[in-house]
Structures are given as C-alpha cells and as structure tokens.
Coordinates of C-alpha atoms and ligand atoms in Angstrom, one line a residue:
M1 CA -5.8 42.0 -1.8
T2 CA -5.7 42.1 -5.5
D3 CA -2.1 40.9 -5.6
D4 CA -3.2 37.6 -4.2
T5 CA -5.9 37.1 -6.8
P6 CA -5.0 34.0 -8.8
P7 CA -5.1 34.3 -12.6
P8 CA -8.5 33.3 -14.1
L9 CA -9.0 29.8 -15.4
P10 CA -9.4 29.4 -19.2
D11 CA -12.8 30.5 -20.5
H12 CA -15.2 27.6 -20.2
D13 CA -18.7 26.9 -19.1
W14 CA -17.7 26.0 -15.5
P15 CA -20.5 24.6 -13.3
D16 CA -22.0 26.9 -10.7
F17 CA -21.2 26.4 -7.0
P18 CA -24.3 27.7 -5.2
P19 CA -24.3 28.0 -1.4
G20 CA -25.6 24.9 0.3
L21 CA -24.1 22.5 -2.2
V22 CA -21.4 19.9 -1.3
W23 CA -18.9 19.4 -4.2
L24 CA -16.9 16.2 -3.9
V25 CA -13.6 16.6 -5.7
G26 CA -10.8 14.1 -6.3
A27 CA -7.5 15.7 -5.6
G28 CA -5.5 13.1 -7.5
P29 CA -2.7 10.9 -6.1
G30 CA -0.4 13.7 -4.8
D31 CA 1.2 15.9 -7.4
P32 CA -1.0 19.0 -7.2
G33 CA -0.8 19.3 -11.0
L34 CA -2.9 16.1 -11.3
M35 CA -6.0 17.7 -9.9
T36 CA -8.5 18.5 -12.6
L37 CA -9.3 22.0 -13.8
Q38 CA -12.9 21.6 -12.6
G39 CA -11.6 20.7 -9.2
L40 CA -9.5 23.8 -9.2
H41 CA -12.5 25.9 -10.2
A42 CA -14.5 24.5 -7.3
L43 CA -11.6 25.0 -4.9
R44 CA -11.4 28.7 -5.8
L45 CA -15.1 29.2 -5.0
A46 CA -15.4 27.1 -1.9
D47 CA -16.2 28.7 1.5
V48 CA -15.0 25.7 3.4
I49 CA -12.8 22.8 2.4
V50 CA -13.1 19.5 4.3
H51 CA -10.1 17.3 3.3
D52 CA -8.6 13.9 3.9
A53 CA -5.1 13.0 5.1
L54 CA -3.9 12.0 1.6
V55 CA -4.7 15.4 0.0
N56 CA -1.4 17.3 -0.7
P57 CA -1.6 20.4 1.5
R58 CA -0.1 22.4 -1.3
I59 CA -3.4 22.1 -3.2
L60 CA -5.1 23.9 -0.3
D61 CA -3.0 27.0 -1.0
W62 CA -5.1 27.5 -4.1
R63 CA -8.2 28.2 -2.1
Q64 CA -9.7 31.7 -1.9
A65 CA -8.1 33.8 0.9
D66 CA -10.9 33.7 3.4
A67 CA -11.9 30.0 2.9
T68 CA -11.7 27.8 6.0
V69 CA -10.1 24.4 6.0
E70 CA -11.1 21.4 8.1
Y71 CA -9.3 18.1 8.4
A72 CA -11.4 15.0 8.3
G73 CA -8.8 12.3 7.7
K74 CA -8.1 8.9 9.0
R75 CA -4.6 7.7 9.6
G76 CA -3.3 4.1 9.7
G77 CA -6.7 2.6 10.1
K78 CA -7.3 4.6 13.3
P79 CA -10.2 6.8 12.6
S80 CA -9.5 10.3 13.7
A81 CA -13.0 11.2 12.6
K82 CA -15.8 8.6 12.2
Q83 CA -17.4 8.4 8.8
R84 CA -20.8 9.2 10.1
D85 CA -19.4 12.3 11.8
I86 CA -17.8 13.5 8.6
S87 CA -21.1 13.1 6.7
L88 CA -23.0 14.9 9.5
R89 CA -20.5 17.7 9.4
L90 CA -20.8 18.1 5.6
I91 CA -24.6 18.2 6.0
E92 CA -24.3 20.8 8.8
L93 CA -22.0 23.0 6.8
A94 CA -24.3 22.8 3.7
R95 CA -27.3 23.6 5.7
A96 CA -25.5 26.7 7.1
G97 CA -25.4 27.9 3.5
K98 CA -21.7 27.3 2.8
R99 CA -20.2 26.3 -0.4
V100 CA -18.6 23.1 0.8
L101 CA -15.8 21.4 -1.0
R102 CA -15.1 17.8 0.1
L103 CA -11.6 17.1 -1.2
K104 CA -10.5 13.5 -1.3
G105 CA -7.3 11.8 -2.4
G106 CA -7.3 10.2 -5.8
D107 CA -10.8 9.6 -7.0
P108 CA -13.6 10.1 -4.4
F109 CA -15.4 6.9 -5.6
V110 CA -12.4 4.6 -5.6
F111 CA -11.9 3.0 -2.2
G112 CA -12.4 6.5 -0.8
R113 CA -15.8 6.3 0.9
G114 CA -17.0 9.0 -1.4
G115 CA -20.0 6.8 -2.3
E116 CA -21.0 6.7 1.4
E117 CA -20.7 10.4 1.7
A118 CA -22.7 11.1 -1.5
Q119 CA -25.4 8.7 -0.2
A120 CA -25.7 10.4 3.1
L121 CA -25.8 13.8 1.6
V122 CA -28.4 12.9 -1.0
Q123 CA -30.5 11.2 1.6
A124 CA -30.3 14.4 3.8
G125 CA -31.6 16.4 0.8
V126 CA -28.3 18.2 0.3
P127 CA -27.4 18.8 -3.4
I128 CA -24.1 17.5 -4.5
R129 CA -21.8 17.6 -7.5
L130 CA -18.9 15.3 -8.1
T131 CA -15.6 15.8 -9.9
P132 CA -13.6 12.6 -10.4
G133 CA -9.9 12.5 -9.8
I134 CA -6.9 10.4 -11.0
S135 CA -6.8 7.3 -8.8
A136 CA -3.5 6.2 -7.3
G137 CA -4.0 2.7 -8.8
I138 CA -3.8 4.1 -12.3
G139 CA -2.0 7.5 -12.1
G140 CA 0.4 6.4 -9.4
L141 CA 1.5 3.4 -11.4
A142 CA 1.8 5.6 -14.5
Y143 CA 4.4 7.8 -12.7
A144 CA 6.3 4.6 -12.0
G145 CA 6.3 3.7 -15.7
I146 CA 3.8 0.9 -15.4
P147 CA 0.8 0.9 -17.7
V148 CA -2.1 -0.9 -16.0
T149 CA -3.1 -2.4 -19.3
H150 CA -0.9 -3.2 -22.3
R151 CA -2.2 -5.1 -25.4
D152 CA 0.6 -7.7 -25.2
V153 CA -0.1 -8.5 -21.6
N154 CA -3.6 -8.1 -20.2
Q155 CA -7.1 -7.5 -21.3
A156 CA -8.3 -7.0 -17.8
V157 CA -7.2 -5.4 -14.5
T158 CA -8.6 -5.9 -11.1
F159 CA -8.5 -3.2 -8.3
V160 CA -8.5 -4.7 -4.8
T161 CA -8.5 -3.2 -1.3
G162 CA -6.2 -4.8 1.2
H163 CA -8.5 -3.9 4.1
D164 CA -12.2 -4.3 4.6
Q165 CA -14.3 -2.2 7.0
S166 CA -13.0 -4.1 10.0
G167 CA -9.4 -3.3 8.9
L168 CA -8.7 -7.0 8.2
T169 CA -7.9 -8.5 4.8
P170 CA -11.2 -8.6 3.0
S171 CA -12.7 -12.0 3.6
A172 CA -15.3 -11.5 0.9
L173 CA -12.6 -11.6 -1.8
D174 CA -12.4 -14.9 -3.7
W175 CA -8.6 -15.1 -4.0
Q176 CA -8.7 -18.2 -6.0
A177 CA -10.9 -16.6 -8.6
L178 CA -8.8 -13.4 -8.6
A179 CA -5.6 -15.3 -9.0
K180 CA -7.0 -17.3 -11.9
G181 CA -9.0 -14.6 -13.6
S182 CA -7.0 -11.4 -13.4
P183 CA -3.7 -11.1 -15.1
V184 CA -3.0 -7.8 -13.4
I185 CA -4.0 -7.1 -9.8
V186 CA -3.7 -3.6 -8.3
I187 CA -4.0 -3.5 -4.6
Y188 CA -4.8 -0.4 -2.5
M189 CA -4.0 -0.3 1.2
A190 CA -2.0 -3.4 0.9
M191 CA 1.0 -2.7 3.2
K192 CA -0.5 -3.7 6.6
H193 CA -1.5 -7.2 5.4
L194 CA 1.1 -7.6 2.6
A195 CA 2.3 -11.0 3.9
Q196 CA -1.2 -12.4 4.1
I197 CA -2.3 -11.0 0.7
T198 CA 0.8 -12.3 -1.1
G199 CA 0.3 -15.6 0.8
E200 CA -3.3 -15.9 -0.4
L201 CA -2.3 -15.3 -4.0
L202 CA 0.5 -17.9 -3.8
V203 CA -1.7 -20.5 -2.3
A204 CA -4.3 -19.7 -5.0
G205 CA -1.7 -20.6 -7.6
R206 CA 0.0 -17.4 -8.7
D207 CA 3.6 -17.9 -9.7
G208 CA 6.1 -16.7 -7.0
A209 CA 8.4 -15.3 -9.7
E210 CA 5.7 -13.0 -11.1
P211 CA 6.8 -9.4 -11.0
V212 CA 5.4 -7.1 -8.3
A213 CA 5.9 -3.3 -8.0
I214 CA 5.3 -1.4 -4.8
V215 CA 5.0 2.3 -5.4
S216 CA 4.9 4.5 -2.3
N217 CA 4.1 8.2 -2.3
A218 CA 3.4 8.0 -6.0
T219 CA 3.6 11.2 -8.0
L220 CA 5.2 13.0 -5.0
P221 CA 8.9 14.0 -4.8
Q222 CA 9.4 11.3 -2.2
M223 CA 8.0 8.6 -4.5
R224 CA 9.8 5.3 -4.3
V225 CA 9.4 2.2 -6.4
L226 CA 10.3 -1.3 -5.4
E227 CA 10.4 -4.0 -8.0
T228 CA 10.3 -7.5 -6.6
T229 CA 8.4 -10.7 -7.1
L230 CA 5.3 -12.2 -5.5
A231 CA 7.4 -14.6 -3.4
R232 CA 9.8 -11.9 -2.2
A233 CA 7.5 -8.9 -1.9
T234 CA 7.0 -8.9 1.9
E235 CA 10.6 -9.5 2.7
D236 CA 11.9 -6.9 0.2
A237 CA 9.3 -4.3 1.3
A238 CA 10.5 -4.6 4.9
A239 CA 14.2 -4.6 3.9
H240 CA 13.7 -1.4 1.9
G241 CA 11.4 0.3 4.4
M242 CA 8.5 0.6 2.0
E243 CA 5.6 2.4 3.7
A244 CA 2.1 3.5 3.1
P245 CA 0.6 5.1 1.2
A246 CA 1.6 2.6 -1.4
I247 CA 0.1 0.8 -4.4
V248 CA 1.0 -2.8 -5.0
C249 CA 0.8 -4.1 -8.6
L250 CA 1.1 -7.7 -9.5
G251 CA 1.5 -8.8 -13.1
R252 CA 3.6 -8.8 -16.2
V253 CA 2.9 -5.1 -16.9
V254 CA 5.4 -4.4 -14.1
A255 CA 8.2 -5.7 -16.3
L256 CA 7.4 -2.9 -18.9
R257 CA 8.9 -0.5 -16.4
Q258 CA 12.3 -1.7 -17.5
V259 CA 11.7 0.2 -20.7
I260 CA 9.0 2.9 -19.7
D261 CA 10.5 4.2 -16.5
W262 CA 10.2 7.7 -17.8
M263 CA 10.6 9.4 -14.5
G264 CA 13.9 7.6 -13.8
Q265 CA 15.1 8.5 -17.3
L266 CA 14.3 12.1 -16.6
G267 CA 16.4 11.9 -13.4
G268 CA 13.3 12.2 -11.3
A269 CA 12.2 10.6 -8.1
P270 CA 14.6 8.2 -6.4
V271 CA 13.9 4.7 -7.3
R272 CA 14.8 1.4 -5.8
C273 CA 14.7 -1.4 -8.2
L274 CA 15.2 -5.1 -7.5
D275 CA 15.6 -7.6 -10.3
P276 CA 11.9 -8.6 -11.0
L277 CA 13.0 -12.0 -12.2
G278 CA 14.1 -12.8 -8.6
T279 CA 17.6 -13.8 -9.4
G280 CA 18.6 -12.5 -6.0
D281 CA 20.7 -9.8 -7.5
P282 CA 19.2 -6.5 -6.3
R283 CA 20.3 -3.4 -8.1
Q284 CA 19.6 0.0 -7.0
V285 CA 19.0 2.9 -9.3
S286 CA 18.7 6.5 -8.1
Ligands
SAH301 N1 -9.5 7.4 -3.4 C1 -8.1 7.1 -3.5 C2 -7.8 5.8 -2.7 C3 -8.0 6.0 -1.2 S1 -7.6 4.5 -0.3 C4 -7.7 6.9 -4.9 O1 -8.5 6.9 -5.8 O2 -6.5 6.9 -5.2 C5 -6.0 5.0 0.2 C6 -4.9 4.1 -0.5 O3 -4.7 4.7 -1.8 C7 -3.6 4.1 0.1 O4 -3.5 3.2 1.2 C8 -2.7 3.7 -1.0 O5 -2.9 2.3 -1.3 C9 -3.4 4.4 -2.2 N2 -2.8 5.7 -2.4 C10 -3.3 6.9 -2.4 N3 -2.4 7.9 -2.7 C11 -1.3 7.2 -3.0 C12 0.0 7.6 -3.4 N4 0.3 8.9 -3.6 N5 1.0 6.7 -3.6 C13 0.7 5.4 -3.4 N6 -0.5 4.9 -3.0 C14 -1.5 5.8 -2.8

C-alpha cells in the first residue's frame, strides 16, 4: 500500500533498529508534535509497540501498517499490568526477534519506571537503546507559560513525585529541607495527595500566599491551568474539577505566566486562572 507510506524523515545518520532490540522512547507529554524525530524514526521501524496509558494514541498512528500494539499501562495507581510482567513481556518479545518499541509518556527516565525496565532488560542480556522525551514537568509547564527557571527567580528547581511505590506520599522526602532549599518545586502525580503535600509544605514553613499552578492534560487540546496559592490549592483544585494527569508547580515562576501565557494569547487551550495573590477574587479566562 504505497499510498500509506509516510514521507521519509530528513536525511540523517539514524540509529539502526535490529531485531531483538528494545528501544525505550519518550513520547513527550501529550501533543504528538513533541515526540523527537529519533522517536518517530524508531516508531516507523518497530514490529511491536508496547505503550503506557499516558501516550497519546495519535502517535501510534505513525507506526508501520503491520506493527502490533500492546497496552501496558497503569491507571489511577491500580496496576493493570505489574511492572515485572511488563519487563518480562519486553524480554519475551525481544527474544522472539522482534524490534520492540517501548513507548512511555514524557521522558522514560523521569518518574516513569524506564530505569527499572532498562535494568531488567540489560540484566536479561537484551540490547536496548534509549531516546529521551520532553518531560511533563518541564514541557507541560512551558505550554502553560511557566518557565521552570528564570534568572530573576530561581537558580534551582526540584522535581518531586507525589506517590511512592506504595501509592502513599513519599515518606522518604524531607519536606523541611525541600521547603527551605528549593525555590521552585514541581510535583508529578500530586493530585491524589494534594492536601497532604500542600499541608507538609505549609508546616515546613512555605508561605501560604506563594503562587501555585496546576496544569492538567498539559500540551493537549483539553489542557487546563489553575493558578492558585499554596494555602488554597486543594480547595480550588476541587472547586474547579482539576484532575490527573496534572503537574503542580509551586514557586514565583508561576507568576511569570501573567506575562508569558503564550497559549492563552494565541487563543489556545481553555484556561482557568485564579488570582495567584490569593485576594479571593477568582477570574476566569477562556
Ligand atoms: N515520564 C513522565 C512522567 C510519568 S509519571 C514524564 O516525564 O513526564 C505520570 C505523571 O506525569 C502524571 O501523574 C502527571 O503528574 C505527569 N504528567 C504526564 N503527562 C502529563 C500531562 N500531559 N499533563 C500534566 N501532567 C502530566
């Protein structure tokens, strides 16, 4: 079916994709255009694609016509496939001589268990290759007009997960140290335990009036952004029905959105915006 043959990628020394190799690829935060060219190259050669819940299905349309697709995601903390089973499946497919593409949301090595899969594959003697992706905690915030660093605001940023392996708020995190040492804190998987996380940061001494942004479905047409404050984040998130997947950003970089909200200025994704100074005067922009 030559009509279905996609146009070639620009001429480049693209890496080989030999049978029996597992290629871990970051699909980016959602907008298919944010996957790398190298990821697209791999996708076009793969025999089988094993993907997570957060991978935009539209990306899968770019696979070759006879490639098979397997879903290996987890939803809402309820594992629909155990991590060990996913790794074993990848090993099995590679040993069957397939070109296996493991497609993961964002960047495979950022809170994505890509490290665990890579370890299991290497230990099983399966060759791997890795293509990084744009992580939601950077690219997702960029779509909301929030730079994770800005010279006037922060010389450091900390990325935190809101769950540990047990699904609880990570007990290994030193909230006091975080609150004191990190001017900007970006939290993945924060929605389930938002009250507890914001509570920990307040107890640890963060100012309740500090701006917070919650960006859900970042980079997708249904993206929504809530600007609030640390003290009001949980209540406002509930009032505005903010749902996972969402990135929570705490810090003064959030205020830069008042100027840099490029997507809102282009008339893009609907945006809800509360006054970040917490004057109690919510305004909605759409
Ligand atoms: N490896 C991924 C993160 C996986 S953990 C990355 O690098 O982005 C899953 C969490 O990522 C979600 O709970 C959410 O906090 C965040 N996330 C992923 N995609 C997102 C999106 N489109 N919008 C907002 N948050 C997203």
